[in-house]
Amino acid sequence: MKDLKVIGDDKVTAIGIGTWGIGGYESPDYSRDRESIAVLKYGLELGINLIDTAEFYGAGHSEELVGEAIKEFERDDVFIISKVWPSHFGYESAKKAARASVRRLGTYIDLYLLHWPGDSFERIKKTLWALEDLVDEGLIRYIGVSNFDLNLLMRSQEVMRKYEIVANEVKYSIRDRWPETTGLLDYMKREGMALIAYTPLEKGSLARNECLAKIGRRYGKTASQVALNYLIWEENVIAIPKASRKGHIEENAGAMGWRLSEEDREKAKRCV
């Protein structure tokens, strides 16, 4: 594939497929299932091999759609991320939630994340220990977190007993560069951890940025592709834009296989 990054010992595409809203938001929505499955399959056919989902998305229906979409593909060719919601934190609760996600997906989970920090570090610790046991059981392959700042990420690393935290999924875009300004990005780079960027297009607003579009025209690219390329320019950053239509998938894939010059990357920062 054009652009590959590393999660654990696996190589994944620098652009993945985000599924927030696919299959519903906080409750299931079955009205667009056929279209959603077709979009996910189209992304895999284009060579994108990473799909990000969660038990919270559509109350689990997003995971069901992902499971349906990957059936025609070799399992080893797809990297699936899912997440446990804070209400299911705790040693036994997290194990139960993971098993439910595996049932909905119809397969094991490559990377399982704590979706949000929740309100208790003690529960975070017990959940991480549960995930280590799930690795041993073969239900998940890697452990990660989501929406953890630098301090909480470091504390979480310290309580791991057998395995490492390999990824942290956070909001990150050319407009919202807090991982850069807080030291999180540099720390994760040094530690060999993947930073997975969600909402990388700021809910579509960056796609309409004329300044980014002007930079993109020099490369034959769109504003969205410039915004995504800004992120994956970093060696350990993977972006997971939401894609609800095939056209979105194609445009997102086109953010790979090239790089902004350092000069244009600096100019892009001033566009937002």
XYZ file of C-alpha atoms in Angstrom:
272
model
C 0.000 0.000 0.000
C 1.108 3.581 -0.554
C 1.602 4.555 3.078
C 2.147 2.171 5.961
C 2.501 2.852 9.671
C 3.152 0.512 12.580
C 0.892 -0.582 15.433
C 2.624 -3.120 17.622
C 4.246 -5.482 15.120
C 1.625 -4.870 12.414
C 1.704 -2.577 9.408
C -1.455 -0.581 8.763
C -2.394 2.078 6.257
C -1.741 5.666 7.314
C -5.408 6.431 6.644
C -8.073 4.237 8.210
C -11.855 4.199 8.124
C -13.716 5.776 11.030
C -17.192 4.404 11.743
C -18.705 6.878 14.224
C -22.288 7.279 13.028
C -22.166 4.237 10.765
C -24.942 2.054 12.097
C -26.248 4.811 14.339
C -24.926 7.081 17.038
C -25.992 6.270 20.591
C -28.659 3.843 19.368
C -28.846 1.512 16.333
C -29.948 2.870 12.964
C -30.623 0.134 10.413
C -31.794 2.419 7.591
C -28.466 2.611 5.746
C -26.965 -0.781 6.547
C -26.546 -1.933 2.955
C -24.913 1.328 1.920
C -22.646 1.363 4.978
C -21.422 -2.185 4.350
C -20.758 -1.329 0.694
C -18.692 1.715 1.714
C -16.610 -0.295 4.182
C -15.994 -3.015 1.607
C -15.023 -0.409 -0.981
C -12.400 1.010 1.366
C -10.913 -2.450 1.874
C -10.935 -3.035 -1.881
C -8.965 0.195 -2.352
C -6.331 -1.166 0.011
C -7.181 0.645 3.237
C -6.739 -2.051 5.865
C -7.656 -0.333 9.153
C -11.226 0.061 10.451
C -11.973 1.844 13.724
C -15.172 1.067 15.621
C -16.449 0.824 19.216
C -19.121 -0.825 21.321
C -20.599 2.637 21.903
C -21.177 3.351 18.199
C -24.792 2.577 17.413
C -24.963 0.588 20.668
C -22.835 -2.096 19.037
C -24.449 -2.018 15.590
C -21.353 -0.412 14.052
C -19.361 -3.490 15.102
C -21.990 -5.727 13.493
C -21.658 -3.845 10.200
C -17.874 -4.057 10.306
C -18.155 -7.789 10.912
C -20.436 -8.151 7.912
C -18.206 -6.034 5.655
C -15.018 -7.995 6.298
C -16.484 -11.460 5.641
C -15.279 -11.585 2.033
C -11.718 -10.598 2.943
C -8.830 -12.508 4.447
C -8.905 -11.763 8.167
C -5.152 -11.176 8.318
C -5.564 -8.425 5.710
C -7.790 -6.317 7.980
C -6.819 -4.524 11.212
C -9.808 -3.868 13.490
C -9.844 -1.385 16.352
C -12.651 -1.389 18.909
C -13.135 0.214 22.307
C -14.628 -0.426 25.725
C -16.860 2.330 27.150
C -16.072 3.618 30.699
C -19.327 2.202 32.079
C -17.811 -1.226 31.375
C -14.469 -0.516 33.042
C -13.358 -2.970 35.697
C -11.776 -6.400 35.559
C -14.823 -8.564 34.903
C -16.910 -5.899 33.170
C -14.214 -5.190 30.588
C -13.822 -8.875 29.811
C -17.575 -9.210 29.334
C -17.672 -6.145 27.061
C -14.799 -7.436 24.942
C -16.468 -10.799 24.479
C -19.670 -9.061 23.386
C -17.722 -6.971 20.845
C -16.006 -10.099 19.517
C -19.406 -11.757 19.060
C -20.763 -8.760 17.158
C -17.671 -8.565 14.960
C -17.536 -12.304 14.467
C -13.790 -12.256 14.983
C -11.007 -11.231 17.343
C -10.056 -7.577 17.860
C -6.609 -6.414 16.746
C -6.419 -3.338 18.972
C -8.726 -2.805 21.944
C -8.844 0.647 23.513
C -10.165 2.214 26.689
C -12.512 4.681 25.003
C -12.277 7.513 27.559
C -10.405 7.860 30.867
C -13.499 7.627 33.050
C -13.453 8.944 36.623
C -11.198 6.492 38.477
C -7.608 5.499 37.842
C -8.147 2.367 39.925
C -10.776 1.230 37.393
C -8.424 2.102 34.533
C -5.746 -0.094 36.105
C -8.073 -3.064 36.583
C -9.365 -2.671 33.036
C -5.853 -2.669 31.616
C -5.087 -5.831 33.589
C -8.236 -7.429 32.188
C -7.101 -6.539 28.681
C -3.752 -8.201 29.326
C -5.618 -11.409 30.156
C -7.707 -11.000 26.998
C -4.485 -10.929 24.980
C -3.516 -14.231 26.579
C -6.958 -15.616 25.707
C -6.576 -14.581 22.066
C -9.618 -12.289 21.999
C -7.529 -9.181 21.430
C -3.991 -8.736 20.094
C -2.902 -5.299 21.310
C -3.861 -2.897 24.096
C -4.361 0.842 23.730
C -6.132 3.854 25.185
C -8.099 6.778 23.827
C -8.411 10.408 24.904
C -5.553 10.057 27.407
C -3.336 13.091 27.987
C 0.408 12.708 28.512
C 0.274 12.351 32.284
C -2.487 9.736 32.242
C -0.800 7.814 29.447
C 2.450 7.643 31.420
C 0.631 6.536 34.592
C -1.165 3.855 32.620
C 2.067 2.552 31.157
C 3.498 2.163 34.647
C 0.764 -0.241 35.814
C 1.034 -2.627 32.870
C 2.222 -6.033 34.059
C 2.817 -8.103 30.909
C 2.175 -6.081 27.770
C 2.694 -2.551 26.484
C 0.245 0.145 25.492
C 0.858 0.475 21.757
C -1.520 3.304 20.781
C -3.476 6.313 21.985
C -6.413 7.571 19.933
C -7.049 11.298 20.375
C -8.678 14.234 18.644
C -6.012 15.753 16.417
C -6.208 17.932 13.335
C -4.317 20.749 11.683
C -6.701 23.088 13.529
C -6.501 21.316 16.892
C -2.804 20.546 17.347
C -2.791 19.958 21.092
C -0.788 16.694 20.838
C 2.040 18.795 19.382
C 1.899 21.605 21.932
C 1.582 19.399 25.038
C 4.454 17.065 24.237
C 2.151 14.067 23.749
C 3.114 13.526 20.106
C 6.867 13.699 20.760
C 6.596 11.385 23.755
C 4.616 8.792 21.821
C 7.085 8.999 18.967
C 9.972 8.281 21.324
C 8.066 5.386 22.876
C 7.203 3.862 19.503
C 3.473 4.291 20.081
C 0.949 5.002 17.353
C -1.082 8.187 17.665
C -4.451 7.626 16.008
C -6.117 10.904 15.060
C -9.898 11.136 15.079
C -11.968 14.055 13.729
C -8.991 14.921 11.485
C -11.187 16.982 9.153
C -13.059 18.812 11.923
C -16.432 17.400 10.841
C -15.825 18.453 7.252
C -15.008 22.097 7.871
C -11.387 21.686 6.731
C -12.642 20.346 3.407
C -14.078 23.800 2.737
C -10.907 25.714 3.657
C -9.881 27.703 0.575
C -6.366 28.317 1.899
C -5.754 24.551 2.208
C -7.333 24.069 -1.219
C -4.865 26.550 -2.723
C -1.939 24.598 -1.288
C -3.494 21.376 -2.528
C -3.749 22.608 -6.108
C 0.058 22.624 -6.310
C -0.057 18.864 -5.701
C -3.261 18.087 -7.560
C -4.932 17.455 -4.191
C -7.982 18.723 -2.301
C -8.165 20.678 0.944
C -9.179 17.495 2.791
C -6.203 15.634 1.416
C -3.860 18.406 2.528
C -5.358 18.351 6.037
C -4.932 14.586 6.269
C -1.443 14.621 4.787
C -0.408 17.181 7.393
C -1.130 14.543 10.053
C 0.337 11.434 8.435
C 3.487 13.433 7.642
C 4.451 12.447 11.206
C 5.987 8.974 11.279
C 3.723 7.565 14.007
C 0.406 9.272 13.166
C -2.556 7.449 11.610
C -5.712 9.377 10.671
C -9.208 7.857 10.771
C -11.610 10.186 8.962
C -15.247 9.136 8.910
C -16.355 7.958 5.495
C -20.050 7.545 4.782
C -19.819 7.543 0.961
C -17.531 5.914 -1.588
C -16.421 9.330 -2.792
C -15.178 10.136 0.702
C -13.228 6.872 0.792
C -11.525 7.655 -2.527
C -10.627 11.171 -1.437
C -9.268 9.965 1.888
C -7.143 7.309 0.181
C -5.731 10.041 -2.048
C -4.155 11.678 0.995
C -1.579 8.866 0.960
C 1.391 8.250 -1.299
C 2.830 11.770 -1.267
C 4.013 14.380 1.210
C 3.656 18.103 1.661
C 6.947 19.955 1.551
C 8.093 21.330 4.910
C 7.426 24.837 3.598
C 3.866 24.014 2.536
C 3.239 22.172 5.788
C 4.121 25.346 7.698
C 1.897 27.380 5.387
C -0.961 24.967 6.017
C -0.801 25.697 9.745
C -1.542 29.326 9.025
C -4.664 28.419 7.050
C -6.675 27.540 10.151
